[in-house]
Amino acid sequence: MSGGIKAGLVGLGKIARDQHLPAMEKVEGIKLAAVASRNAQAEGVNNYPGLDAMLAGEPDLDAVILCQPPQVRYEAARQALLAGKHVFLEKPPGATVSEVEALIALAERQGVTLYASWHSRYAAAVAHAGQWLATRTIRHISIQWREDVRHWHPGQPWIWEAGGFGVFDPGINALSILTEIVSDPLALLSAKLEVPANKQAPIGAELRMATASGASVDAVFDWRQTGPQTWDIAVETDDGQLLLSEGGNMLRLDGEVQVQAPDEEYPSMYRRFVTLVANHAIDADVAPLRLVADAFLCGEHCPTTAFED
Amino acid sequence: MSGGIKAGLVGLGKIARDQHLPAMEKVEGIKLAAVASRNAQAEGVNNYPGLDAMLAGEPDLDAVILCQPPQVRYEAARQALLAGKHVFLEKPPGATVSEVEALIALAERQGVTLYASWHSRYAAAVAHAGQWLATRTIRHISIQWREDVRHWHPGQPWIWEAGGFGVFDPGINALSILTEIVSDPLALLSAKLEVPANKQAPIGAELRMATASGASVDAVFDWRQTGPQTWDIAVETDDGQLLLSEGGNMLRLDGEVQVQAPDEEYPSMYRRFVTLVANHAIDADVAPLRLVADAFLCGEHCPTTAFED
């Protein structure tokens, strides 16, 4: 890999074009060589109709980046790992927790990198928030994650299907930050899921959690928010208040702005991936996905009005 | 603990009376000293209306056995662990996977035993089945778990509520055997859940799984089976066929009966618990519960006709 990691990307949808391609352009040590997509083509690289064809046509690929919907992620990841490739998974890393656990076991056997990426953990203020909390006792956490699905997920019917996560697709970003900045294990205790009459996946959710030490954690996820969008995590401690907003890119401590910076999440993730591959290391934390699975497991289903895109 | 483990039991329902009390009578090294129950009393021991009162009234209890519905298991387990007691959890060990993970962390901090019991793993033929499979390559597994909910769960409304598991209450027994006899990690790939119009929890389920090595695993759980009851796991390997039936108490290899023995599950579990407590050890495998959470996470909800007990 003297010229850096030679990467092939599968699933040339919105997240791949908006984030992955520009990030790979920007980061040293990795270069996009090929794309596999049923319906789309990228410029300046070799294009294939699927992963099979890409693996056959590009035998010297080092890594495969998987950006398809989670329902089809597992078989592709398995195929890439069995072919000896390092694997980068867009979030969520799979349709189920046990899938990701099986992939971790397979990556260990193959001696290659598996990276389950959680982009919100790389938001500008998240690391600072975690450091500030590490020396304090948490009393209560309140999460508000409210956005407009029509704006953020146009033409993505898979998000409404079984295994598509619904409002947990953005909500898992909040949970990925939560599990990063809170070192104590988090238990999901109960949930309410609002599921539109014409969909399989929820459009709204309320979660009640607790840290193992006993602090309460409440979260509201809502996909029906028009106007200003809200991605806030507020933490009350024994020594001050923390507010992470703008999805983790802005930090206030006791009301004073400490960090406010533009989103550099995907370039940071690709730098991380380059380091992981150099060490054939695995970074695949299932904690955010486990909380989502738990919400579906114990959640009360509350039918709500049909939703039309 | 010279006279053995002094135990208090919480939740004097059907499973406690049918299994836990007789098993503790039978096993050396543990003795039931107290029971906490809102509505029921046991003979020959001290009775309390709840866990608070029992912990206050019996300061020298060594261990607490939790047999309440899973929805209220977590707070009680936490309270018992924080009081320094060893804890025995009836299955399922909690309403969510993350709850059990938090309890494991707490038991580690407290230096006490946490035992997440899976009674079907102690069925007479399970160990033999696991040994036979260990040297073979699995090609396919088929699970049929069909029983009559009216017979097995009379007067247990909690099983139909959110977090009550529905048909996964028996189905998790099959998954506990599966994850015991198959050493390869199991990935849940898709599921269909039949939910009665008047209930929160499924009455039927179909699961599609795979081993990390790629063998397919199918399971059908059904609570509407009258007449003969079916608790079968059939495994095709590269070197013969295995059939575990009667919930793990009967084993056939290539059609020949190898093991057929009466159920000794609960006494075996109490012997295990006595050993764990002697070592302050933790035995809490979340794999069966994780598969259930995953089935709810990715499962397609198929409404079915209302069910009246």
PDB file of N, CA and C in Angstrom, chain B residues 230-262:
ATOM      1  N   THR B 230     -44.350 -29.038  20.358  1.00  0.00           N
ATOM      2  CA  THR B 230     -43.118 -29.298  19.607  1.00  0.00           C
ATOM      3  C   THR B 230     -42.022 -28.337  20.058  1.00  0.00           C
ATOM      4  N   TRP B 231     -40.907 -28.929  20.528  1.00  0.00           N
ATOM      5  CA  TRP B 231     -39.737 -28.099  20.877  1.00  0.00           C
ATOM      6  C   TRP B 231     -38.521 -28.791  20.282  1.00  0.00           C
ATOM      7  N   ASP B 232     -38.309 -28.605  18.995  1.00  0.00           N
ATOM      8  CA  ASP B 232     -37.316 -29.365  18.239  1.00  0.00           C
ATOM      9  C   ASP B 232     -36.234 -28.462  17.634  1.00  0.00           C
ATOM     10  N   ILE B 233     -35.002 -28.957  17.668  1.00  0.00           N
ATOM     11  CA  ILE B 233     -33.901 -28.328  16.928  1.00  0.00           C
ATOM     12  C   ILE B 233     -33.240 -29.426  16.094  1.00  0.00           C
ATOM     13  N   ALA B 234     -33.267 -29.267  14.776  1.00  0.00           N
ATOM     14  CA  ALA B 234     -32.685 -30.253  13.862  1.00  0.00           C
ATOM     15  C   ALA B 234     -31.460 -29.638  13.189  1.00  0.00           C
ATOM     16  N   VAL B 235     -30.352 -30.391  13.197  1.00  0.00           N
ATOM     17  CA  VAL B 235     -29.106 -29.887  12.616  1.00  0.00           C
ATOM     18  C   VAL B 235     -28.591 -30.861  11.570  1.00  0.00           C
ATOM     19  N   GLU B 236     -28.369 -30.350  10.358  1.00  0.00           N
ATOM     20  CA  GLU B 236     -27.705 -31.143   9.312  1.00  0.00           C
ATOM     21  C   GLU B 236     -26.235 -30.767   9.304  1.00  0.00           C
ATOM     22  N   THR B 237     -25.370 -31.790   9.347  1.00  0.00           N
ATOM     23  CA  THR B 237     -23.927 -31.522   9.306  1.00  0.00           C
ATOM     24  C   THR B 237     -23.303 -32.290   8.142  1.00  0.00           C
ATOM     25  N   ASP B 238     -21.993 -32.080   7.982  1.00  0.00           N
ATOM     26  CA  ASP B 238     -21.251 -32.817   6.957  1.00  0.00           C
ATOM     27  C   ASP B 238     -21.114 -34.292   7.337  1.00  0.00           C
ATOM     28  N   ASP B 239     -21.475 -34.648   8.558  1.00  0.00           N
ATOM     29  CA  ASP B 239     -21.296 -36.018   9.031  1.00  0.00           C
ATOM     30  C   ASP B 239     -22.459 -36.418   9.940  1.00  0.00           C
ATOM     31  N   GLY B 240     -23.663 -36.403   9.373  1.00  0.00           N
ATOM     32  CA  GLY B 240     -24.819 -36.888  10.107  1.00  0.00           C
ATOM     33  C   GLY B 240     -25.796 -35.813  10.546  1.00  0.00           C
ATOM     34  N   GLN B 241     -26.944 -36.308  11.033  1.00  0.00           N
ATOM     35  CA  GLN B 241     -28.035 -35.418  11.439  1.00  0.00           C
ATOM     36  C   GLN B 241     -28.291 -35.529  12.933  1.00  0.00           C
ATOM     37  N   LEU B 242     -28.580 -34.389  13.513  1.00  0.00           N
ATOM     38  CA  LEU B 242     -28.889 -34.333  14.948  1.00  0.00           C
ATOM     39  C   LEU B 242     -30.314 -33.826  15.112  1.00  0.00           C
ATOM     40  N   LEU B 243     -31.060 -34.439  16.031  1.00  0.00           N
ATOM     41  CA  LEU B 243     -32.376 -33.911  16.391  1.00  0.00           C
ATOM     42  C   LEU B 243     -32.491 -33.845  17.909  1.00  0.00           C
ATOM     43  N   LEU B 244     -32.569 -32.605  18.395  1.00  0.00           N
ATOM     44  CA  LEU B 244     -32.856 -32.371  19.817  1.00  0.00           C
ATOM     45  C   LEU B 244     -34.355 -32.126  19.917  1.00  0.00           C
ATOM     46  N   SER B 245     -35.052 -32.915  20.757  1.00  0.00           N
ATOM     47  CA  SER B 245     -36.490 -32.674  20.912  1.00  0.00           C
ATOM     48  C   SER B 245     -36.846 -32.625  22.385  1.00  0.00           C
ATOM     49  N   GLU B 246     -38.141 -32.486  22.659  1.00  0.00           N
ATOM     50  CA  GLU B 246     -38.609 -32.331  24.049  1.00  0.00           C
ATOM     51  C   GLU B 246     -37.846 -31.217  24.775  1.00  0.00           C
ATOM     52  N   GLY B 247     -37.584 -30.131  24.055  1.00  0.00           N
ATOM     53  CA  GLY B 247     -36.959 -28.962  24.673  1.00  0.00           C
ATOM     54  C   GLY B 247     -35.523 -29.190  25.081  1.00  0.00           C
ATOM     55  N   GLY B 248     -34.876 -30.175  24.473  1.00  0.00           N
ATOM     56  CA  GLY B 248     -33.473 -30.446  24.785  1.00  0.00           C
ATOM     57  C   GLY B 248     -33.269 -31.672  25.653  1.00  0.00           C
ATOM     58  N   ASN B 249     -34.351 -32.366  26.006  1.00  0.00           N
ATOM     59  CA  ASN B 249     -34.225 -33.539  26.880  1.00  0.00           C
ATOM     60  C   ASN B 249     -34.110 -34.862  26.128  1.00  0.00           C
ATOM     61  N   MET B 250     -34.247 -34.823  24.801  1.00  0.00           N
ATOM     62  CA  MET B 250     -34.116 -36.046  23.998  1.00  0.00           C
ATOM     63  C   MET B 250     -33.212 -35.751  22.799  1.00  0.00           C
ATOM     64  N   LEU B 251     -32.264 -36.651  22.554  1.00  0.00           N
ATOM     65  CA  LEU B 251     -31.312 -36.472  21.457  1.00  0.00           C
ATOM     66  C   LEU B 251     -31.325 -37.690  20.550  1.00  0.00           C
ATOM     67  N   ARG B 252     -31.530 -37.439  19.252  1.00  0.00           N
ATOM     68  CA  ARG B 252     -31.367 -38.480  18.240  1.00  0.00           C
ATOM     69  C   ARG B 252     -30.207 -38.088  17.335  1.00  0.00           C
ATOM     70  N   LEU B 253     -29.337 -39.066  17.034  1.00  0.00           N
ATOM     71  CA  LEU B 253     -28.273 -38.864  16.049  1.00  0.00           C
ATOM     72  C   LEU B 253     -28.531 -39.831  14.898  1.00  0.00           C
ATOM     73  N   ASP B 254     -28.689 -39.292  13.714  1.00  0.00           N
ATOM     74  CA  ASP B 254     -29.052 -40.108  12.545  1.00  0.00           C
ATOM     75  C   ASP B 254     -30.224 -41.036  12.857  1.00  0.00           C
ATOM     76  N   GLY B 255     -31.205 -40.498  13.577  1.00  0.00           N
ATOM     77  CA  GLY B 255     -32.439 -41.230  13.839  1.00  0.00           C
ATOM     78  C   GLY B 255     -32.421 -42.110  15.075  1.00  0.00           C
ATOM     79  N   GLU B 256     -31.242 -42.386  15.626  1.00  0.00           N
ATOM     80  CA  GLU B 256     -31.129 -43.268  16.801  1.00  0.00           C
ATOM     81  C   GLU B 256     -31.158 -42.454  18.101  1.00  0.00           C
ATOM     82  N   VAL B 257     -32.006 -42.872  19.021  1.00  0.00           N
ATOM     83  CA  VAL B 257     -32.074 -42.161  20.304  1.00  0.00           C
ATOM     84  C   VAL B 257     -30.783 -42.395  21.097  1.00  0.00           C
ATOM     85  N   GLN B 258     -30.139 -41.307  21.498  1.00  0.00           N
ATOM     86  CA  GLN B 258     -28.892 -41.370  22.279  1.00  0.00           C
ATOM     87  C   GLN B 258     -29.121 -40.998  23.737  1.00  0.00           C
ATOM     88  N   VAL B 259     -29.974 -40.005  23.942  1.00  0.00           N
ATOM     89  CA  VAL B 259     -30.259 -39.526  25.296  1.00  0.00           C
ATOM     90  C   VAL B 259     -31.759 -39.304  25.395  1.00  0.00           C
ATOM     91  N   GLN B 260     -32.349 -39.769  26.457  1.00  0.00           N
ATOM     92  CA  GLN B 260     -33.731 -39.420  26.766  1.00  0.00           C
ATOM     93  C   GLN B 260     -33.837 -39.467  28.284  1.00  0.00           C
ATOM     94  N   ALA B 261     -34.029 -38.322  28.894  1.00  0.00           N
ATOM     95  CA  ALA B 261     -33.991 -38.264  30.355  1.00  0.00           C
ATOM     96  C   ALA B 261     -34.972 -37.211  30.837  1.00  0.00           C
ATOM     97  N   PRO B 262     -35.436 -37.357  32.070  1.00  0.00           N
ATOM     98  CA  PRO B 262     -36.366 -36.351  32.591  1.00  0.00           C
ATOM     99  C   PRO B 262     -35.657 -35.026  32.829  1.00  0.00           C
TER     100      PRO B 262
END
